[in-house]
């Protein structure tokens, strides 16, 4: 029975490892592309590694269940196609005995996901946002992509609501500023107010004028 349990568990772990690697890379891909752009614009590679580590717990809460589902479908689908489950049942082995190692493993993964979702993920996600804020302050030009011509695009993504007049005044003030650099400025800050955004924009423009 131990040989059978190890056979099923080994197949599940191999499929699970491949699935979670592919799914985790796929989910972090969009964020990593943005961070790679920032690294190419001056942010340190150590900051990139820290950012990846901070967002990984939240990503795993999504990819672990998907990886379990994929692994179960692959392992038991193959065993069914090869008539291995039929052979086991013919030898008097119950379905519960066949799947018992997987049930134990998935229970442990459920506890892990709950812990990551409740205890680890939220504070680490906050640290990732603070890290990007600090990186933007230390390397303001990482937010700015120089362009050609006379067009300047400013994009600010924030969760702060209820300040439409202040945002409008901010953009009016930017439009009224002379000798603006051409390019694209993108600010991702969960808690950015118009005042904070103005400081970031002025800092970027000052650094861009020196270059």
PDB file of C-alpha atoms in Angstrom, residues 3-204:
ATOM      1  CA  UNK A   3       4.250   1.747  -2.765  1.00  0.00           C
ATOM      2  CA  UNK A   4       0.879   2.623  -4.265  1.00  0.00           C
ATOM      3  CA  UNK A   5       0.540   5.773  -2.140  1.00  0.00           C
ATOM      4  CA  UNK A   6       4.027   6.893  -3.112  1.00  0.00           C
ATOM      5  CA  UNK A   7       3.293   6.208  -6.793  1.00  0.00           C
ATOM      6  CA  UNK A   8       0.184   8.396  -6.751  1.00  0.00           C
ATOM      7  CA  UNK A   9       1.828  11.099  -4.617  1.00  0.00           C
ATOM      8  CA  UNK A  10       4.931  11.270  -6.805  1.00  0.00           C
ATOM      9  CA  UNK A  11       2.875  11.737  -9.957  1.00  0.00           C
ATOM     10  CA  UNK A  12       0.760  14.394  -8.257  1.00  0.00           C
ATOM     11  CA  UNK A  13       3.789  16.315  -6.932  1.00  0.00           C
ATOM     12  CA  UNK A  14       5.492  16.339 -10.330  1.00  0.00           C
ATOM     13  CA  UNK A  15       2.371  17.637 -12.082  1.00  0.00           C
ATOM     14  CA  UNK A  16       1.687  20.118  -9.277  1.00  0.00           C
ATOM     15  CA  UNK A  17       5.239  21.509  -9.385  1.00  0.00           C
ATOM     16  CA  UNK A  18       5.118  22.103 -13.139  1.00  0.00           C
ATOM     17  CA  UNK A  19       1.616  23.596 -12.985  1.00  0.00           C
ATOM     18  CA  UNK A  20       2.352  26.009 -10.146  1.00  0.00           C
ATOM     19  CA  UNK A  21       5.590  27.176 -11.799  1.00  0.00           C
ATOM     20  CA  UNK A  22       3.826  27.941 -15.085  1.00  0.00           C
ATOM     21  CA  UNK A  23       0.754  29.525 -13.467  1.00  0.00           C
ATOM     22  CA  UNK A  24       2.775  31.659 -11.048  1.00  0.00           C
ATOM     23  CA  UNK A  25       4.996  32.923 -13.834  1.00  0.00           C
ATOM     24  CA  UNK A  26       1.925  33.701 -15.923  1.00  0.00           C
ATOM     25  CA  UNK A  27       0.206  35.655 -13.147  1.00  0.00           C
ATOM     26  CA  UNK A  28       3.295  37.651 -12.216  1.00  0.00           C
ATOM     27  CA  UNK A  29       4.253  38.230 -15.838  1.00  0.00           C
ATOM     28  CA  UNK A  30       2.327  41.486 -16.274  1.00  0.00           C
ATOM     29  CA  UNK A  31       3.752  42.989 -13.085  1.00  0.00           C
ATOM     30  CA  UNK A  32       7.254  41.738 -13.866  1.00  0.00           C
ATOM     31  CA  UNK A  33       7.202  43.370 -17.301  1.00  0.00           C
ATOM     32  CA  UNK A  34       6.453  46.727 -15.658  1.00  0.00           C
ATOM     33  CA  UNK A  35       9.198  46.192 -13.090  1.00  0.00           C
ATOM     34  CA  UNK A  36      11.686  45.162 -15.811  1.00  0.00           C
ATOM     35  CA  UNK A  37      10.947  48.470 -17.521  1.00  0.00           C
ATOM     36  CA  UNK A  38      11.690  50.281 -14.260  1.00  0.00           C
ATOM     37  CA  UNK A  39      14.914  48.297 -13.819  1.00  0.00           C
ATOM     38  CA  UNK A  40      16.018  49.323 -17.311  1.00  0.00           C
ATOM     39  CA  UNK A  41      15.344  52.940 -16.330  1.00  0.00           C
ATOM     40  CA  UNK A  42      17.551  52.912 -13.242  1.00  0.00           C
ATOM     41  CA  UNK A  43      15.821  51.027 -10.400  1.00  0.00           C
ATOM     42  CA  UNK A  44      18.128  48.452  -8.812  1.00  0.00           C
ATOM     43  CA  UNK A  45      17.787  44.721  -9.470  1.00  0.00           C
ATOM     44  CA  UNK A  46      17.590  44.172  -5.701  1.00  0.00           C
ATOM     45  CA  UNK A  47      14.399  46.250  -5.663  1.00  0.00           C
ATOM     46  CA  UNK A  48      13.026  44.002  -8.392  1.00  0.00           C
ATOM     47  CA  UNK A  49      13.762  40.878  -6.321  1.00  0.00           C
ATOM     48  CA  UNK A  50      12.158  42.374  -3.214  1.00  0.00           C
ATOM     49  CA  UNK A  51       9.061  43.392  -5.179  1.00  0.00           C
ATOM     50  CA  UNK A  52       8.734  39.863  -6.587  1.00  0.00           C
ATOM     51  CA  UNK A  53       9.007  38.391  -3.104  1.00  0.00           C
ATOM     52  CA  UNK A  54       6.354  40.754  -1.741  1.00  0.00           C
ATOM     53  CA  UNK A  55       3.719  39.952  -4.374  1.00  0.00           C
ATOM     54  CA  UNK A  56       4.426  36.213  -4.420  1.00  0.00           C
ATOM     55  CA  UNK A  57       2.249  35.248  -1.379  1.00  0.00           C
ATOM     56  CA  UNK A  58      -0.895  36.801  -2.863  1.00  0.00           C
ATOM     57  CA  UNK A  59      -0.171  35.240  -6.248  1.00  0.00           C
ATOM     58  CA  UNK A  60       0.228  31.810  -4.647  1.00  0.00           C
ATOM     59  CA  UNK A  61      -3.232  32.022  -3.071  1.00  0.00           C
ATOM     60  CA  UNK A  62      -4.591  31.947  -6.638  1.00  0.00           C
ATOM     61  CA  UNK A  63      -2.118  29.652  -8.354  1.00  0.00           C
ATOM     62  CA  UNK A  64      -1.983  26.895  -5.717  1.00  0.00           C
ATOM     63  CA  UNK A  65      -5.686  25.909  -6.114  1.00  0.00           C
ATOM     64  CA  UNK A  66      -5.400  26.047  -9.890  1.00  0.00           C
ATOM     65  CA  UNK A  67      -2.234  23.937  -9.804  1.00  0.00           C
ATOM     66  CA  UNK A  68      -3.960  21.348  -7.588  1.00  0.00           C
ATOM     67  CA  UNK A  69      -6.869  21.134 -10.028  1.00  0.00           C
ATOM     68  CA  UNK A  70      -4.528  20.748 -13.010  1.00  0.00           C
ATOM     69  CA  UNK A  71      -2.419  18.114 -11.226  1.00  0.00           C
ATOM     70  CA  UNK A  72      -5.473  16.076 -10.195  1.00  0.00           C
ATOM     71  CA  UNK A  73      -6.857  16.136 -13.727  1.00  0.00           C
ATOM     72  CA  UNK A  74      -3.527  15.121 -15.258  1.00  0.00           C
ATOM     73  CA  UNK A  75      -2.652  12.366 -12.782  1.00  0.00           C
ATOM     74  CA  UNK A  76      -6.013  10.687 -12.455  1.00  0.00           C
ATOM     75  CA  UNK A  77      -6.850  11.270 -16.097  1.00  0.00           C
ATOM     76  CA  UNK A  78      -3.688   9.427 -17.122  1.00  0.00           C
ATOM     77  CA  UNK A  79      -4.307   6.651 -14.583  1.00  0.00           C
ATOM     78  CA  UNK A  80      -7.847   6.230 -15.875  1.00  0.00           C
ATOM     79  CA  UNK A  81      -6.708   6.205 -19.508  1.00  0.00           C
ATOM     80  CA  UNK A  82      -4.108   3.523 -18.715  1.00  0.00           C
ATOM     81  CA  UNK A  83      -6.729   1.479 -16.793  1.00  0.00           C
ATOM     82  CA  UNK A  84      -4.605   1.712 -13.659  1.00  0.00           C
ATOM     83  CA  UNK A  85      -7.567   2.729 -11.500  1.00  0.00           C
ATOM     84  CA  UNK A  86      -9.560  -0.240 -12.843  1.00  0.00           C
ATOM     85  CA  UNK A  87      -6.678  -2.582 -12.008  1.00  0.00           C
ATOM     86  CA  UNK A  88      -6.433  -1.164  -8.473  1.00  0.00           C
ATOM     87  CA  UNK A  89     -10.151  -1.548  -7.925  1.00  0.00           C
ATOM     88  CA  UNK A  90      -9.949  -5.145  -9.201  1.00  0.00           C
ATOM     89  CA  UNK A  91      -7.301  -5.830  -6.547  1.00  0.00           C
ATOM     90  CA  UNK A  92      -9.689  -4.671  -3.833  1.00  0.00           C
ATOM     91  CA  UNK A  93      -8.245  -1.188  -3.317  1.00  0.00           C
ATOM     92  CA  UNK A  94     -10.924   1.401  -2.658  1.00  0.00           C
ATOM     93  CA  UNK A  95     -11.103   4.838  -4.246  1.00  0.00           C
ATOM     94  CA  UNK A  96     -10.506   6.400  -0.825  1.00  0.00           C
ATOM     95  CA  UNK A  97      -7.259   4.485  -0.445  1.00  0.00           C
ATOM     96  CA  UNK A  98      -6.148   5.678  -3.876  1.00  0.00           C
ATOM     97  CA  UNK A  99      -6.866   9.362  -3.284  1.00  0.00           C
ATOM     98  CA  UNK A 100      -6.022   9.536   0.439  1.00  0.00           C
ATOM     99  CA  UNK A 101      -2.461  10.929  -0.086  1.00  0.00           C
ATOM    100  CA  UNK A 102      -3.843  13.644  -2.357  1.00  0.00           C
ATOM    101  CA  UNK A 103      -6.551  14.538   0.169  1.00  0.00           C
ATOM    102  CA  UNK A 104      -3.965  14.995   2.910  1.00  0.00           C
ATOM    103  CA  UNK A 105      -1.737  17.083   0.658  1.00  0.00           C
ATOM    104  CA  UNK A 106      -4.566  19.302  -0.553  1.00  0.00           C
ATOM    105  CA  UNK A 107      -5.730  19.869   3.038  1.00  0.00           C
ATOM    106  CA  UNK A 108      -2.244  21.100   3.950  1.00  0.00           C
ATOM    107  CA  UNK A 109      -2.225  23.357   0.886  1.00  0.00           C
ATOM    108  CA  UNK A 110      -5.634  24.740   1.887  1.00  0.00           C
ATOM    109  CA  UNK A 111      -4.255  25.693   5.308  1.00  0.00           C
ATOM    110  CA  UNK A 112      -1.222  27.265   3.628  1.00  0.00           C
ATOM    111  CA  UNK A 113      -3.382  29.328   1.255  1.00  0.00           C
ATOM    112  CA  UNK A 114      -5.556  30.509   4.130  1.00  0.00           C
ATOM    113  CA  UNK A 115      -2.491  31.585   6.067  1.00  0.00           C
ATOM    114  CA  UNK A 116      -1.043  33.425   3.060  1.00  0.00           C
ATOM    115  CA  UNK A 117      -4.352  35.127   2.300  1.00  0.00           C
ATOM    116  CA  UNK A 118      -5.046  36.297   5.855  1.00  0.00           C
ATOM    117  CA  UNK A 119      -1.685  36.766   7.559  1.00  0.00           C
ATOM    118  CA  UNK A 120       1.074  37.138   4.974  1.00  0.00           C
ATOM    119  CA  UNK A 121      -0.414  38.485   1.752  1.00  0.00           C
ATOM    120  CA  UNK A 122      -1.985  41.819   2.837  1.00  0.00           C
ATOM    121  CA  UNK A 123       1.054  43.225   4.711  1.00  0.00           C
ATOM    122  CA  UNK A 124       3.422  42.069   1.974  1.00  0.00           C
ATOM    123  CA  UNK A 125       1.227  43.675  -0.672  1.00  0.00           C
ATOM    124  CA  UNK A 126       1.399  46.921   1.283  1.00  0.00           C
ATOM    125  CA  UNK A 127       5.186  46.588   1.438  1.00  0.00           C
ATOM    126  CA  UNK A 128       5.344  46.137  -2.335  1.00  0.00           C
ATOM    127  CA  UNK A 129       3.443  49.403  -2.837  1.00  0.00           C
ATOM    128  CA  UNK A 130       5.681  51.220  -0.370  1.00  0.00           C
ATOM    129  CA  UNK A 131       8.723  49.777  -2.118  1.00  0.00           C
ATOM    130  CA  UNK A 132       7.614  51.144  -5.476  1.00  0.00           C
ATOM    131  CA  UNK A 133       6.872  54.523  -3.887  1.00  0.00           C
ATOM    132  CA  UNK A 134      10.371  54.641  -2.415  1.00  0.00           C
ATOM    133  CA  UNK A 135      11.907  53.529  -5.698  1.00  0.00           C
ATOM    134  CA  UNK A 136       9.992  56.253  -7.549  1.00  0.00           C
ATOM    135  CA  UNK A 137      11.261  58.863  -5.094  1.00  0.00           C
ATOM    136  CA  UNK A 138      14.870  57.659  -5.356  1.00  0.00           C
ATOM    137  CA  UNK A 139      14.728  57.278  -9.140  1.00  0.00           C
ATOM    138  CA  UNK A 140      12.035  59.663 -10.404  1.00  0.00           C
ATOM    139  CA  UNK A 141      13.071  59.232 -14.042  1.00  0.00           C
ATOM    140  CA  UNK A 142      12.001  55.589 -13.794  1.00  0.00           C
ATOM    141  CA  UNK A 143       8.429  56.911 -14.031  1.00  0.00           C
ATOM    142  CA  UNK A 144       9.145  58.833 -17.216  1.00  0.00           C
ATOM    143  CA  UNK A 145       9.584  57.501 -20.727  1.00  0.00           C
ATOM    144  CA  UNK A 146      11.046  60.150 -23.061  1.00  0.00           C
ATOM    145  CA  UNK A 147       9.318  60.593 -26.395  1.00  0.00           C
ATOM    146  CA  UNK A 148       9.617  62.461 -29.642  1.00  0.00           C
ATOM    147  CA  UNK A 149       7.671  65.480 -30.784  1.00  0.00           C
ATOM    148  CA  UNK A 150       5.825  67.891 -28.515  1.00  0.00           C
ATOM    149  CA  UNK A 151       3.372  65.533 -26.820  1.00  0.00           C
ATOM    150  CA  UNK A 152       3.381  64.847 -23.081  1.00  0.00           C
ATOM    151  CA  UNK A 153       1.125  62.124 -21.650  1.00  0.00           C
ATOM    152  CA  UNK A 154       0.528  61.928 -17.887  1.00  0.00           C
ATOM    153  CA  UNK A 155      -1.256  58.888 -16.435  1.00  0.00           C
ATOM    154  CA  UNK A 156      -2.017  58.608 -12.703  1.00  0.00           C
ATOM    155  CA  UNK A 157      -3.582  55.459 -11.241  1.00  0.00           C
ATOM    156  CA  UNK A 158      -4.817  55.814  -7.673  1.00  0.00           C
ATOM    157  CA  UNK A 159      -7.695  54.786  -5.428  1.00  0.00           C
ATOM    158  CA  UNK A 160      -8.268  58.293  -4.059  1.00  0.00           C
ATOM    159  CA  UNK A 161     -11.779  59.478  -4.965  1.00  0.00           C
ATOM    160  CA  UNK A 162     -13.756  62.629  -4.389  1.00  0.00           C
ATOM    161  CA  UNK A 163     -11.062  65.080  -5.513  1.00  0.00           C
ATOM    162  CA  UNK A 164     -12.075  65.746  -9.106  1.00  0.00           C
ATOM    163  CA  UNK A 165     -11.687  69.557  -8.899  1.00  0.00           C
ATOM    164  CA  UNK A 166      -8.244  69.200  -7.351  1.00  0.00           C
ATOM    165  CA  UNK A 167      -7.148  66.730 -10.027  1.00  0.00           C
ATOM    166  CA  UNK A 168      -8.451  69.067 -12.706  1.00  0.00           C
ATOM    167  CA  UNK A 169      -6.527  71.991 -11.224  1.00  0.00           C
ATOM    168  CA  UNK A 170      -3.410  69.834 -11.119  1.00  0.00           C
ATOM    169  CA  UNK A 171      -3.622  68.975 -14.807  1.00  0.00           C
ATOM    170  CA  UNK A 172      -4.465  72.587 -15.684  1.00  0.00           C
ATOM    171  CA  UNK A 173      -1.358  73.674 -13.794  1.00  0.00           C
ATOM    172  CA  UNK A 174       0.740  71.119 -15.678  1.00  0.00           C
ATOM    173  CA  UNK A 175      -0.671  72.273 -19.027  1.00  0.00           C
ATOM    174  CA  UNK A 176       0.137  75.878 -18.176  1.00  0.00           C
ATOM    175  CA  UNK A 177       3.766  75.071 -17.406  1.00  0.00           C
ATOM    176  CA  UNK A 178       6.189  76.082 -20.113  1.00  0.00           C
ATOM    177  CA  UNK A 179       9.000  73.995 -21.633  1.00  0.00           C
ATOM    178  CA  UNK A 180       7.610  70.604 -20.645  1.00  0.00           C
ATOM    179  CA  UNK A 181       9.518  67.517 -21.808  1.00  0.00           C
ATOM    180  CA  UNK A 182       7.893  65.258 -24.359  1.00  0.00           C
ATOM    181  CA  UNK A 183       7.186  61.677 -23.370  1.00  0.00           C
ATOM    182  CA  UNK A 184       4.991  59.565 -21.142  1.00  0.00           C
ATOM    183  CA  UNK A 185       4.749  59.814 -17.353  1.00  0.00           C
ATOM    184  CA  UNK A 186       2.991  56.997 -15.486  1.00  0.00           C
ATOM    185  CA  UNK A 187       2.397  57.046 -11.720  1.00  0.00           C
ATOM    186  CA  UNK A 188       1.005  53.940  -9.992  1.00  0.00           C
ATOM    187  CA  UNK A 189       0.291  54.862  -6.381  1.00  0.00           C
ATOM    188  CA  UNK A 190      -2.593  53.323  -4.451  1.00  0.00           C
ATOM    189  CA  UNK A 191      -2.894  56.287  -2.091  1.00  0.00           C
ATOM    190  CA  UNK A 192      -1.673  59.177  -4.215  1.00  0.00           C
ATOM    191  CA  UNK A 193      -3.492  62.463  -3.643  1.00  0.00           C
ATOM    192  CA  UNK A 194      -3.268  65.406  -6.049  1.00  0.00           C
ATOM    193  CA  UNK A 195      -0.647  66.956  -3.756  1.00  0.00           C
ATOM    194  CA  UNK A 196       1.522  63.834  -3.760  1.00  0.00           C
ATOM    195  CA  UNK A 197       1.134  63.447  -7.518  1.00  0.00           C
ATOM    196  CA  UNK A 198       2.164  67.061  -8.022  1.00  0.00           C
ATOM    197  CA  UNK A 199       5.378  66.539  -6.048  1.00  0.00           C
ATOM    198  CA  UNK A 200       6.196  63.420  -8.065  1.00  0.00           C
ATOM    199  CA  UNK A 201       5.528  65.180 -11.371  1.00  0.00           C
ATOM    200  CA  UNK A 202       7.619  68.209 -10.446  1.00  0.00           C
ATOM    201  CA  UNK A 203      10.447  65.943  -9.318  1.00  0.00           C
ATOM    202  CA  UNK A 204      10.389  64.036 -12.612  1.00  0.00           C
TER     203      UNK A 204
END
